[in-house]
PDB file of C-alpha atoms in Angstrom:
ATOM      1  CA  MET A 412     131.508  95.349 105.059  1.00  0.00           C
ATOM      2  CA  SER A 413     133.881  98.068 105.562  1.00  0.00           C
ATOM      3  CA  ILE A 414     137.282  97.842 107.360  1.00  0.00           C
ATOM      4  CA  ARG A 415     139.906 100.515 106.690  1.00  0.00           C
ATOM      5  CA  ARG A 416     143.439 100.396 107.566  1.00  0.00           C
ATOM      6  CA  VAL A 417     144.666 102.549 110.206  1.00  0.00           C
ATOM      7  CA  LEU A 418     147.141 104.692 108.501  1.00  0.00           C
ATOM      8  CA  ALA A 419     150.200 106.454 110.381  1.00  0.00           C
ATOM      9  CA  ALA A 420     150.531 109.862 108.512  1.00  0.00           C
ATOM     10  CA  THR A 421     151.519 112.081 111.546  1.00  0.00           C
ATOM     11  CA  SER A 422     151.218 110.446 114.951  1.00  0.00           C
ATOM     12  CA  ALA A 423     150.345 113.203 117.477  1.00  0.00           C
ATOM     13  CA  ALA A 424     152.007 113.086 120.928  1.00  0.00           C
ATOM     14  CA  VAL A 425     149.862 111.248 123.567  1.00  0.00           C
ATOM     15  CA  ILE A 426     149.723 111.092 127.379  1.00  0.00           C
ATOM     16  CA  ALA A 427     151.522 108.354 128.541  1.00  0.00           C
ATOM     17  CA  ALA A 428     149.687 107.551 131.949  1.00  0.00           C
ATOM     18  CA  THR A 429     146.221 106.834 132.785  1.00  0.00           C
ATOM     19  CA  GLY A 430     144.614 107.087 136.132  1.00  0.00           C
ATOM     20  CA  LEU A 431     142.448 104.081 137.218  1.00  0.00           C
ATOM     21  CA  VAL A 432     139.818 104.756 139.726  1.00  0.00           C
ATOM     22  CA  ALA A 433     138.418 101.458 141.356  1.00  0.00           C
ATOM     23  CA  CYS A 434     134.679 101.810 142.489  1.00  0.00           C
ATOM     24  CA  SER A 435     133.443  99.688 145.378  1.00  0.00           C
ATOM     25  CA  SER A 436     130.588  97.042 144.730  1.00  0.00           C
ATOM     26  CA  ASP A 437     127.866  99.135 145.945  1.00  0.00           C
ATOM     27  CA  SER A 438     128.286 102.259 144.530  1.00  0.00           C
ATOM     28  CA  ALA A 439     129.365 101.257 141.242  1.00  0.00           C
ATOM     29  CA  GLU A 440     126.223  99.146 140.961  1.00  0.00           C
ATOM     30  CA  SER A 441     123.872 101.958 141.866  1.00  0.00           C
ATOM     31  CA  GLU A 442     125.695 104.204 139.245  1.00  0.00           C
ATOM     32  CA  ASN A 443     125.999 101.504 136.492  1.00  0.00           C
ATOM     33  CA  SER A 444     122.446  99.705 136.752  1.00  0.00           C
ATOM     34  CA  GLY A 445     118.874 100.330 137.391  1.00  0.00           C
ATOM     35  CA  GLU A 446     118.987 103.973 135.685  1.00  0.00           C
ATOM     36  CA  ALA A 447     119.034 105.299 132.369  1.00  0.00           C
ATOM     37  CA  ILE A 448     122.462 106.239 131.617  1.00  0.00           C
ATOM     38  CA  THR A 449     122.896 110.105 130.757  1.00  0.00           C
ATOM     39  CA  LYS A 450     126.069 112.357 130.239  1.00  0.00           C
ATOM     40  CA  ASP A 451     125.286 113.041 134.147  1.00  0.00           C
ATOM     41  CA  SER A 452     126.292 109.570 135.031  1.00  0.00           C
ATOM     42  CA  THR A 453     129.521 108.275 136.178  1.00  0.00           C
ATOM     43  CA  ILE A 454     130.517 105.907 133.587  1.00  0.00           C
ATOM     44  CA  THR A 455     132.458 102.939 134.570  1.00  0.00           C
ATOM     45  CA  ILE A 456     134.481 101.304 131.858  1.00  0.00           C
ATOM     46  CA  GLY A 457     136.400  97.945 132.296  1.00  0.00           C
ATOM     47  CA  THR A 458     139.326  97.045 130.613  1.00  0.00           C
ATOM     48  CA  THR A 459     142.474  94.827 130.790  1.00  0.00           C
ATOM     49  CA  ASP A 460     145.198  97.108 129.069  1.00  0.00           C
ATOM     50  CA  ALA A 461     144.091 100.378 131.197  1.00  0.00           C
ATOM     51  CA  ASN A 462     148.043 101.424 130.856  1.00  0.00           C
ATOM     52  CA  MET A 463     147.950 101.509 127.111  1.00  0.00           C
ATOM     53  CA  GLU A 464     148.324 105.225 125.522  1.00  0.00           C
ATOM     54  CA  GLU A 465     145.042 105.177 123.930  1.00  0.00           C
ATOM     55  CA  TRP A 466     143.279 105.152 126.724  1.00  0.00           C
ATOM     56  CA  ALA A 467     144.610 108.215 128.324  1.00  0.00           C
ATOM     57  CA  VAL A 468     143.904 110.026 124.932  1.00  0.00           C
ATOM     58  CA  PHE A 469     140.245 108.766 125.303  1.00  0.00           C
ATOM     59  CA  GLN A 470     139.643 109.776 128.954  1.00  0.00           C
ATOM     60  CA  ASP A 471     140.961 113.404 127.835  1.00  0.00           C
ATOM     61  CA  LEU A 472     138.512 113.230 124.465  1.00  0.00           C
ATOM     62  CA  ALA A 473     135.846 112.084 127.143  1.00  0.00           C
ATOM     63  CA  LYS A 474     136.258 114.905 129.531  1.00  0.00           C
ATOM     64  CA  GLU A 475     136.093 117.633 126.902  1.00  0.00           C
ATOM     65  CA  ALA A 476     133.340 116.130 125.647  1.00  0.00           C
ATOM     66  CA  GLY A 477     131.225 116.476 129.157  1.00  0.00           C
ATOM     67  CA  PHE A 478     131.659 112.513 130.101  1.00  0.00           C
ATOM     68  CA  ASP A 479     132.566 111.585 133.565  1.00  0.00           C
ATOM     69  CA  VAL A 480     134.338 108.547 132.805  1.00  0.00           C
ATOM     70  CA  LYS A 481     136.352 105.988 135.209  1.00  0.00           C
ATOM     71  CA  LEU A 482     138.485 103.178 134.241  1.00  0.00           C
ATOM     72  CA  GLU A 483     138.690 100.024 136.198  1.00  0.00           C
ATOM     73  CA  ASN A 484     141.272  97.640 135.068  1.00  0.00           C
ATOM     74  CA  PHE A 485     140.978  93.617 135.370  1.00  0.00           C
ATOM     75  CA  ALA A 486     143.850  91.373 135.693  1.00  0.00           C
ATOM     76  CA  ASP A 487     142.077  88.559 133.682  1.00  0.00           C
ATOM     77  CA  TYR A 488     139.576  88.297 130.902  1.00  0.00           C
ATOM     78  CA  ASN A 489     136.339  86.761 132.787  1.00  0.00           C
ATOM     79  CA  THR A 490     135.898  88.978 135.456  1.00  0.00           C
ATOM     80  CA  PRO A 491     135.314  92.326 133.299  1.00  0.00           C
ATOM     81  CA  ASN A 492     132.148  90.446 131.786  1.00  0.00           C
ATOM     82  CA  GLN A 493     130.873  89.099 135.280  1.00  0.00           C
ATOM     83  CA  ALA A 494     131.125  92.850 136.701  1.00  0.00           C
ATOM     84  CA  LEU A 495     129.555  94.147 133.576  1.00  0.00           C
ATOM     85  CA  ASP A 496     126.443  91.735 134.131  1.00  0.00           C
ATOM     86  CA  GLN A 497     126.243  92.499 137.621  1.00  0.00           C
ATOM     87  CA  GLY A 498     126.000  96.279 137.007  1.00  0.00           C
ATOM     88  CA  LYS A 499     129.294  97.140 138.493  1.00  0.00           C
ATOM     89  CA  LEU A 500     130.384  98.476 135.129  1.00  0.00           C
ATOM     90  CA  THR A 501     128.810 100.588 132.475  1.00  0.00           C
ATOM     91  CA  THR A 502     130.491  98.991 129.706  1.00  0.00           C
ATOM     92  CA  ASN A 503     133.737  97.155 128.843  1.00  0.00           C
ATOM     93  CA  LYS A 504     136.089  97.104 125.832  1.00  0.00           C
ATOM     94  CA  PHE A 505     138.541  94.301 126.029  1.00  0.00           C
ATOM     95  CA  GLN A 506     137.182  91.378 123.810  1.00  0.00           C
ATOM     96  CA  HIS A 507     136.415  90.228 120.284  1.00  0.00           C
ATOM     97  CA  LEU A 508     133.116  88.668 119.313  1.00  0.00           C
ATOM     98  CA  LYS A 509     134.032  85.104 119.537  1.00  0.00           C
ATOM     99  CA  PHE A 510     134.882  85.332 123.479  1.00  0.00           C
ATOM    100  CA  LEU A 511     131.989  87.283 124.045  1.00  0.00           C
ATOM    101  CA  ALA A 512     129.714  84.612 122.496  1.00  0.00           C
ATOM    102  CA  GLU A 513     131.488  81.987 124.213  1.00  0.00           C
ATOM    103  CA  TYR A 514     131.387  84.108 127.475  1.00  0.00           C
ATOM    104  CA  ASN A 515     127.266  84.499 127.171  1.00  0.00           C
ATOM    105  CA  LYS A 516     126.821  80.792 126.486  1.00  0.00           C
ATOM    106  CA  GLY A 517     128.757  79.550 129.415  1.00  0.00           C
ATOM    107  CA  ASN A 518     127.343  81.911 132.146  1.00  0.00           C
ATOM    108  CA  GLY A 519     123.884  82.448 130.568  1.00  0.00           C
ATOM    109  CA  THR A 520     124.419  86.142 130.155  1.00  0.00           C
ATOM    110  CA  ASP A 521     122.956  88.511 127.616  1.00  0.00           C
ATOM    111  CA  LEU A 522     125.752  91.032 127.063  1.00  0.00           C
ATOM    112  CA  VAL A 523     125.621  92.538 123.652  1.00  0.00           C
ATOM    113  CA  PRO A 524     127.671  94.455 121.406  1.00  0.00           C
ATOM    114  CA  LEU A 525     127.419  98.557 121.475  1.00  0.00           C
ATOM    115  CA  ALA A 526     130.318  99.329 118.741  1.00  0.00           C
ATOM    116  CA  ALA A 527     133.080  97.698 116.845  1.00  0.00           C
ATOM    117  CA  THR A 528     136.724  98.870 117.212  1.00  0.00           C
ATOM    118  CA  GLU A 529     139.523  96.928 116.011  1.00  0.00           C
ATOM    119  CA  ILE A 530     141.164  93.679 114.702  1.00  0.00           C
ATOM    120  CA  TYR A 531     144.438  92.652 115.243  1.00  0.00           C
ATOM    121  CA  PRO A 532     145.607  90.259 112.791  1.00  0.00           C
ATOM    122  CA  LEU A 533     147.195  87.187 113.519  1.00  0.00           C
ATOM    123  CA  ALA A 534     150.412  86.801 111.681  1.00  0.00           C
ATOM    124  CA  ILE A 535     152.961  84.085 110.802  1.00  0.00           C
ATOM    125  CA  TYR A 536     156.706  84.901 111.870  1.00  0.00           C
ATOM    126  CA  TRP A 537     159.748  83.522 110.490  1.00  0.00           C
ATOM    127  CA  LYS A 538     163.069  84.271 111.486  1.00  0.00           C
ATOM    128  CA  ASP A 539     165.437  85.725 108.533  1.00  0.00           C
ATOM    129  CA  HIS A 540     162.693  84.886 105.926  1.00  0.00           C
ATOM    130  CA  LYS A 541     160.562  87.116 103.860  1.00  0.00           C
ATOM    131  CA  ASP A 542     157.869  85.217 102.573  1.00  0.00           C
ATOM    132  CA  LEU A 543     156.767  81.544 102.598  1.00  0.00           C
ATOM    133  CA  ALA A 544     158.564  80.300  99.659  1.00  0.00           C
ATOM    134  CA  ASP A 545     160.342  77.682 101.205  1.00  0.00           C
ATOM    135  CA  VAL A 546     158.082  76.771 104.322  1.00  0.00           C
ATOM    136  CA  GLU A 547     157.083  73.312 102.714  1.00  0.00           C
ATOM    137  CA  GLY A 548     158.116  70.443 105.037  1.00  0.00           C
ATOM    138  CA  GLN A 549     158.945  72.663 107.833  1.00  0.00           C
ATOM    139  CA  GLU A 550     157.279  72.408 111.587  1.00  0.00           C
ATOM    140  CA  VAL A 551     154.751  75.690 112.305  1.00  0.00           C
ATOM    141  CA  ALA A 552     154.101  76.530 116.051  1.00  0.00           C
ATOM    142  CA  ILE A 553     150.977  77.658 117.158  1.00  0.00           C
ATOM    143  CA  PRO A 554     149.500  78.955 120.143  1.00  0.00           C
ATOM    144  CA  ASN A 555     147.389  76.073 121.955  1.00  0.00           C
ATOM    145  CA  ASP A 556     144.556  78.128 123.578  1.00  0.00           C
ATOM    146  CA  SER A 557     141.029  77.717 122.279  1.00  0.00           C
ATOM    147  CA  THR A 558     140.756  81.293 121.353  1.00  0.00           C
ATOM    148  CA  ASN A 559     143.740  81.368 118.972  1.00  0.00           C
ATOM    149  CA  GLN A 560     144.488  77.884 118.123  1.00  0.00           C
ATOM    150  CA  GLY A 561     141.306  77.873 115.549  1.00  0.00           C
ATOM    151  CA  ARG A 562     142.010  81.172 114.117  1.00  0.00           C
ATOM    152  CA  ALA A 563     145.770  79.934 113.887  1.00  0.00           C
ATOM    153  CA  ILE A 564     144.715  76.753 111.871  1.00  0.00           C
ATOM    154  CA  GLY A 565     142.824  79.061 109.882  1.00  0.00           C
ATOM    155  CA  LEU A 566     145.423  81.185 108.951  1.00  0.00           C
ATOM    156  CA  LEU A 567     147.504  78.216 107.539  1.00  0.00           C
ATOM    157  CA  VAL A 568     144.521  77.165 105.349  1.00  0.00           C
ATOM    158  CA  GLN A 569     144.057  80.567 104.201  1.00  0.00           C
ATOM    159  CA  GLU A 570     147.923  80.553 103.179  1.00  0.00           C
ATOM    160  CA  GLY A 571     147.324  77.023 101.215  1.00  0.00           C
ATOM    161  CA  LEU A 572     149.706  75.446 104.077  1.00  0.00           C
ATOM    162  CA  VAL A 573     147.248  73.249 105.922  1.00  0.00           C
ATOM    163  CA  THR A 574     144.101  71.262 104.397  1.00  0.00           C
ATOM    164  CA  LEU A 575     141.194  70.479 106.776  1.00  0.00           C
ATOM    165  CA  LYS A 576     139.336  67.119 106.606  1.00  0.00           C
ATOM    166  CA  GLU A 577     135.964  67.103 105.246  1.00  0.00           C
ATOM    167  CA  GLY A 578     133.220  68.306 107.538  1.00  0.00           C
ATOM    168  CA  SER A 579     135.394  70.293 110.005  1.00  0.00           C
ATOM    169  CA  PRO A 580     134.135  72.828 112.386  1.00  0.00           C
ATOM    170  CA  LEU A 581     134.196  76.517 112.150  1.00  0.00           C
ATOM    171  CA  THR A 582     136.903  76.802 114.885  1.00  0.00           C
ATOM    172  CA  PRO A 583     139.199  73.810 113.477  1.00  0.00           C
ATOM    173  CA  THR A 584     141.539  71.832 115.990  1.00  0.00           C
ATOM    174  CA  PRO A 585     144.750  70.093 115.092  1.00  0.00           C
ATOM    175  CA  LEU A 586     142.682  67.198 114.504  1.00  0.00           C
ATOM    176  CA  ASP A 587     141.071  68.366 112.112  1.00  0.00           C
ATOM    177  CA  ILE A 588     144.175  68.661 109.961  1.00  0.00           C
ATOM    178  CA  ASP A 589     144.628  66.622 107.157  1.00  0.00           C
ATOM    179  CA  GLU A 590     148.170  65.678 107.542  1.00  0.00           C
ATOM    180  CA  LYS A 591     148.957  63.885 104.406  1.00  0.00           C
ATOM    181  CA  LYS A 592     147.358  66.706 102.106  1.00  0.00           C
ATOM    182  CA  SER A 593     149.058  69.395 104.366  1.00  0.00           C
ATOM    183  CA  LYS A 594     152.505  71.170 103.552  1.00  0.00           C
ATOM    184  CA  VAL A 595     153.530  71.820 106.889  1.00  0.00           C
ATOM    185  CA  LYS A 596     153.452  70.199 110.211  1.00  0.00           C
ATOM    186  CA  VAL A 597     151.180  71.808 112.898  1.00  0.00           C
ATOM    187  CA  THR A 598     152.700  71.869 116.483  1.00  0.00           C
ATOM    188  CA  PRO A 599     150.358  73.330 119.183  1.00  0.00           C
ATOM    189  CA  VAL A 600     152.389  75.087 122.080  1.00  0.00           C
ATOM    190  CA  ASP A 601     151.778  77.491 124.955  1.00  0.00           C
ATOM    191  CA  ALA A 602     150.816  80.977 123.185  1.00  0.00           C
ATOM    192  CA  ALA A 603     153.974  82.462 125.406  1.00  0.00           C
ATOM    193  CA  GLN A 604     156.336  80.073 123.924  1.00  0.00           C
ATOM    194  CA  THR A 605     155.578  80.805 120.194  1.00  0.00           C
ATOM    195  CA  PRO A 606     158.259  83.381 120.193  1.00  0.00           C
ATOM    196  CA  ALA A 607     160.946  80.973 121.523  1.00  0.00           C
ATOM    197  CA  ALA A 608     159.928  78.718 118.525  1.00  0.00           C
ATOM    198  CA  TYR A 609     160.491  81.716 116.115  1.00  0.00           C
ATOM    199  CA  GLY A 610     163.977  82.336 117.831  1.00  0.00           C
ATOM    200  CA  GLU A 611     164.506  78.716 117.345  1.00  0.00           C
ATOM    201  CA  GLY A 612     164.199  79.372 113.409  1.00  0.00           C
ATOM    202  CA  LYS A 613     160.646  77.761 113.080  1.00  0.00           C
ATOM    203  CA  PRO A 614     157.521  79.479 111.361  1.00  0.00           C
ATOM    204  CA  ALA A 615     155.271  80.442 114.130  1.00  0.00           C
ATOM    205  CA  VAL A 616     152.183  82.121 114.405  1.00  0.00           C
ATOM    206  CA  ILE A 617     152.506  84.592 117.108  1.00  0.00           C
ATOM    207  CA  ASN A 618     149.837  86.685 119.124  1.00  0.00           C
ATOM    208  CA  ASN A 619     150.123  90.587 118.898  1.00  0.00           C
ATOM    209  CA  SER A 620     150.471  90.758 122.490  1.00  0.00           C
ATOM    210  CA  PHE A 621     154.194  88.611 122.502  1.00  0.00           C
ATOM    211  CA  LEU A 622     155.764  90.740 119.946  1.00  0.00           C
ATOM    212  CA  GLU A 623     157.048  93.574 121.816  1.00  0.00           C
ATOM    213  CA  ARG A 624     158.624  91.805 124.698  1.00  0.00           C
ATOM    214  CA  ALA A 625     160.103  89.517 122.294  1.00  0.00           C
ATOM    215  CA  GLY A 626     161.919  92.028 120.290  1.00  0.00           C
ATOM    216  CA  ILE A 627     159.923  91.168 117.241  1.00  0.00           C
ATOM    217  CA  ASP A 628     159.019  93.543 114.722  1.00  0.00           C
ATOM    218  CA  PRO A 629     155.181  93.387 113.908  1.00  0.00           C
ATOM    219  CA  GLN A 630     155.797  94.572 110.602  1.00  0.00           C
ATOM    220  CA  SER A 631     158.334  91.501 109.733  1.00  0.00           C
ATOM    221  CA  ALA A 632     155.334  89.064 109.531  1.00  0.00           C
ATOM    222  CA  VAL A 633     155.757  86.567 106.437  1.00  0.00           C
ATOM    223  CA  ALA A 634     151.598  86.265 106.346  1.00  0.00           C
ATOM    224  CA  GLN A 635     148.719  87.632 108.276  1.00  0.00           C
ATOM    225  CA  ASP A 636     144.733  86.683 108.206  1.00  0.00           C
ATOM    226  CA  ASP A 637     142.925  88.724 106.291  1.00  0.00           C
ATOM    227  CA  PRO A 638     140.849  91.542 108.338  1.00  0.00           C
ATOM    228  CA  ASP A 639     138.419  92.083 105.494  1.00  0.00           C
ATOM    229  CA  SER A 640     137.460  88.459 105.280  1.00  0.00           C
ATOM    230  CA  THR A 641     134.306  86.768 106.763  1.00  0.00           C
ATOM    231  CA  GLU A 642     136.495  84.526 108.481  1.00  0.00           C
ATOM    232  CA  ALA A 643     137.931  87.332 110.584  1.00  0.00           C
ATOM    233  CA  GLU A 644     134.249  88.333 112.022  1.00  0.00           C
ATOM    234  CA  PRO A 645     134.585  86.584 115.028  1.00  0.00           C
ATOM    235  CA  TYR A 646     137.941  88.562 115.977  1.00  0.00           C
ATOM    236  CA  ILE A 647     136.404  91.999 115.673  1.00  0.00           C
ATOM    237  CA  ASN A 648     136.700  93.792 119.172  1.00  0.00           C
ATOM    238  CA  VAL A 649     134.010  95.529 120.442  1.00  0.00           C
ATOM    239  CA  TRP A 650     132.476  97.615 123.078  1.00  0.00           C
ATOM    240  CA  ALA A 651     129.979  95.449 125.340  1.00  0.00           C
ATOM    241  CA  VAL A 652     126.777  96.509 127.516  1.00  0.00           C
ATOM    242  CA  ARG A 653     123.900  94.966 128.981  1.00  0.00           C
ATOM    243  CA  ALA A 654     121.212  94.063 126.464  1.00  0.00           C
ATOM    244  CA  ASP A 655     119.026  96.976 128.196  1.00  0.00           C
ATOM    245  CA  ASP A 656     121.709  99.802 127.364  1.00  0.00           C
ATOM    246  CA  ALA A 657     122.060  98.654 123.679  1.00  0.00           C
ATOM    247  CA  ASP A 658     120.262 101.592 122.316  1.00  0.00           C
ATOM    248  CA  ASN A 659     121.698 104.061 125.056  1.00  0.00           C
ATOM    249  CA  GLU A 660     122.372 107.183 122.832  1.00  0.00           C
ATOM    250  CA  THR A 661     124.858 108.297 125.371  1.00  0.00           C
ATOM    251  CA  LEU A 662     126.837 105.327 125.361  1.00  0.00           C
ATOM    252  CA  HIS A 663     126.922 105.455 121.549  1.00  0.00           C
ATOM    253  CA  GLU A 664     128.093 109.158 121.776  1.00  0.00           C
ATOM    254  CA  LEU A 665     130.972 108.016 124.127  1.00  0.00           C
ATOM    255  CA  ALA A 666     131.846 104.653 121.747  1.00  0.00           C
ATOM    256  CA  LYS A 667     132.218 107.293 118.869  1.00  0.00           C
ATOM    257  CA  LEU A 668     134.994 109.197 120.618  1.00  0.00           C
ATOM    258  CA  TRP A 669     137.120 105.785 120.326  1.00  0.00           C
ATOM    259  CA  LYS A 670     137.206 106.785 116.452  1.00  0.00           C
ATOM    260  CA  ASP A 671     138.720 110.051 117.000  1.00  0.00           C
ATOM    261  CA  GLN A 672     141.902 110.510 114.770  1.00  0.00           C
ATOM    262  CA  LYS A 673     144.033 111.065 118.332  1.00  0.00           C
ATOM    263  CA  VAL A 674     142.755 107.671 119.560  1.00  0.00           C
ATOM    264  CA  THR A 675     143.281 105.806 116.261  1.00  0.00           C
ATOM    265  CA  ASP A 676     147.278 107.077 116.244  1.00  0.00           C
ATOM    266  CA  ALA A 677     147.735 106.060 119.680  1.00  0.00           C
ATOM    267  CA  VAL A 678     146.179 102.615 119.115  1.00  0.00           C
ATOM    268  CA  LEU A 679     148.360 102.128 115.883  1.00  0.00           C
ATOM    269  CA  LYS A 680     151.662 103.459 118.107  1.00  0.00           C
ATOM    270  CA  SER A 681     150.653 100.733 120.687  1.00  0.00           C
ATOM    271  CA  SER A 682     150.047  97.922 118.434  1.00  0.00           C
ATOM    272  CA  GLY A 683     153.208  98.436 116.166  1.00  0.00           C
ATOM    273  CA  ASP A 684     150.991  99.819 113.370  1.00  0.00           C
ATOM    274  CA  THR A 685     149.196  96.392 113.260  1.00  0.00           C
ATOM    275  CA  ALA A 686     145.804  97.319 114.283  1.00  0.00           C
ATOM    276  CA  VAL A 687     143.228  97.562 111.703  1.00  0.00           C
ATOM    277  CA  ALA A 688     140.094  99.954 112.612  1.00  0.00           C
ATOM    278  CA  VAL A 689     136.516  98.394 111.887  1.00  0.00           C
ATOM    279  CA  ASP A 690     133.285  99.994 110.485  1.00  0.00           C
ATOM    280  CA  ARG A 691     130.332  97.984 111.501  1.00  0.00           C
ATOM    281  CA  SER A 692     127.101  98.699 112.548  1.00  0.00           C
ATOM    282  CA  GLN A 693     125.634  97.589 115.626  1.00  0.00           C
ATOM    283  CA  GLU A 694     123.313  95.324 113.777  1.00  0.00           C
ATOM    284  CA  GLU A 695     125.748  93.545 112.074  1.00  0.00           C
ATOM    285  CA  LEU A 696     127.917  92.924 115.087  1.00  0.00           C
ATOM    286  CA  GLN A 697     124.833  91.502 116.564  1.00  0.00           C
ATOM    287  CA  GLU A 698     124.234  89.102 113.660  1.00  0.00           C
ATOM    288  CA  ILE A 699     127.603  87.867 113.914  1.00  0.00           C
ATOM    289  CA  LEU A 700     127.478  87.383 117.638  1.00  0.00           C
ATOM    290  CA  ASP A 701     124.123  85.397 117.512  1.00  0.00           C
ATOM    291  CA  ARG A 702     125.658  83.330 114.808  1.00  0.00           C
ATOM    292  CA  LEU A 703     128.686  82.639 116.808  1.00  0.00           C
ATOM    293  CA  GLU A 704     126.611  81.850 119.942  1.00  0.00           C
ATOM    294  CA  GLU A 705     124.276  79.324 117.911  1.00  0.00           C
ATOM    295  CA  GLN A 706     127.906  77.466 117.073  1.00  0.00           C
ATOM    296  CA  VAL A 707     129.482  77.555 120.478  1.00  0.00           C
TER     297      VAL A 707
END
């Protein structure tokens, strides 16, 4: 497993605005399904963050490389996979492997990873503290949604703050915590409320997407999960495609543009220096997805 830290040596200026082009269902489906995808095709990419600077940089690189790329932005997390499965998108890039596995199992779809992008580490923030030295006995707020709750508990286990009961599942819940053997009390709250807990002086596991709006410095984390660990594998973000397009050379060539240093710099900037680039083969990603689907 080779995961490299995204380094900010010199950040190039990037275009801040992205033009979104929404396709009608009929035209999109004819362009994105049923025919081999080539550079002459219109490649429609689904995402939930098309306003981020990295997409503008990526679109410029794609145009220079001869691709006809259109972005379609979605306001929720389920529709991009539905649209991809229906052939209304060529590919999408918004999710990690765990989310993809849960979607496939819940909807009977066969969407697969094309290439890896980044991991966004989940971290513990504690106002006016630089480490966890005095955390024993504290109440720690964690997100209560199914995607982040188990990951947050895993982070607390990694830091030696929580002990799980014997035989706990891969994705634990608060019921799996052995409270008598744990050093802290865990309190699940709505993910959007974790910054409020931080503001009250409580240690809190806060998702990266809430940091900027709460005015929290991403670099002020007192601990974060290890992106190189096996436990982090489910949270590798990926390009996803239909199974029939898994070996498409045009899409593989397009996905490689996301690894360009200009895109990397933009991702680093928009993530507050927290993003970690991932270098895993498609075969490795598929193995992880298969394992996760068996566990769902």
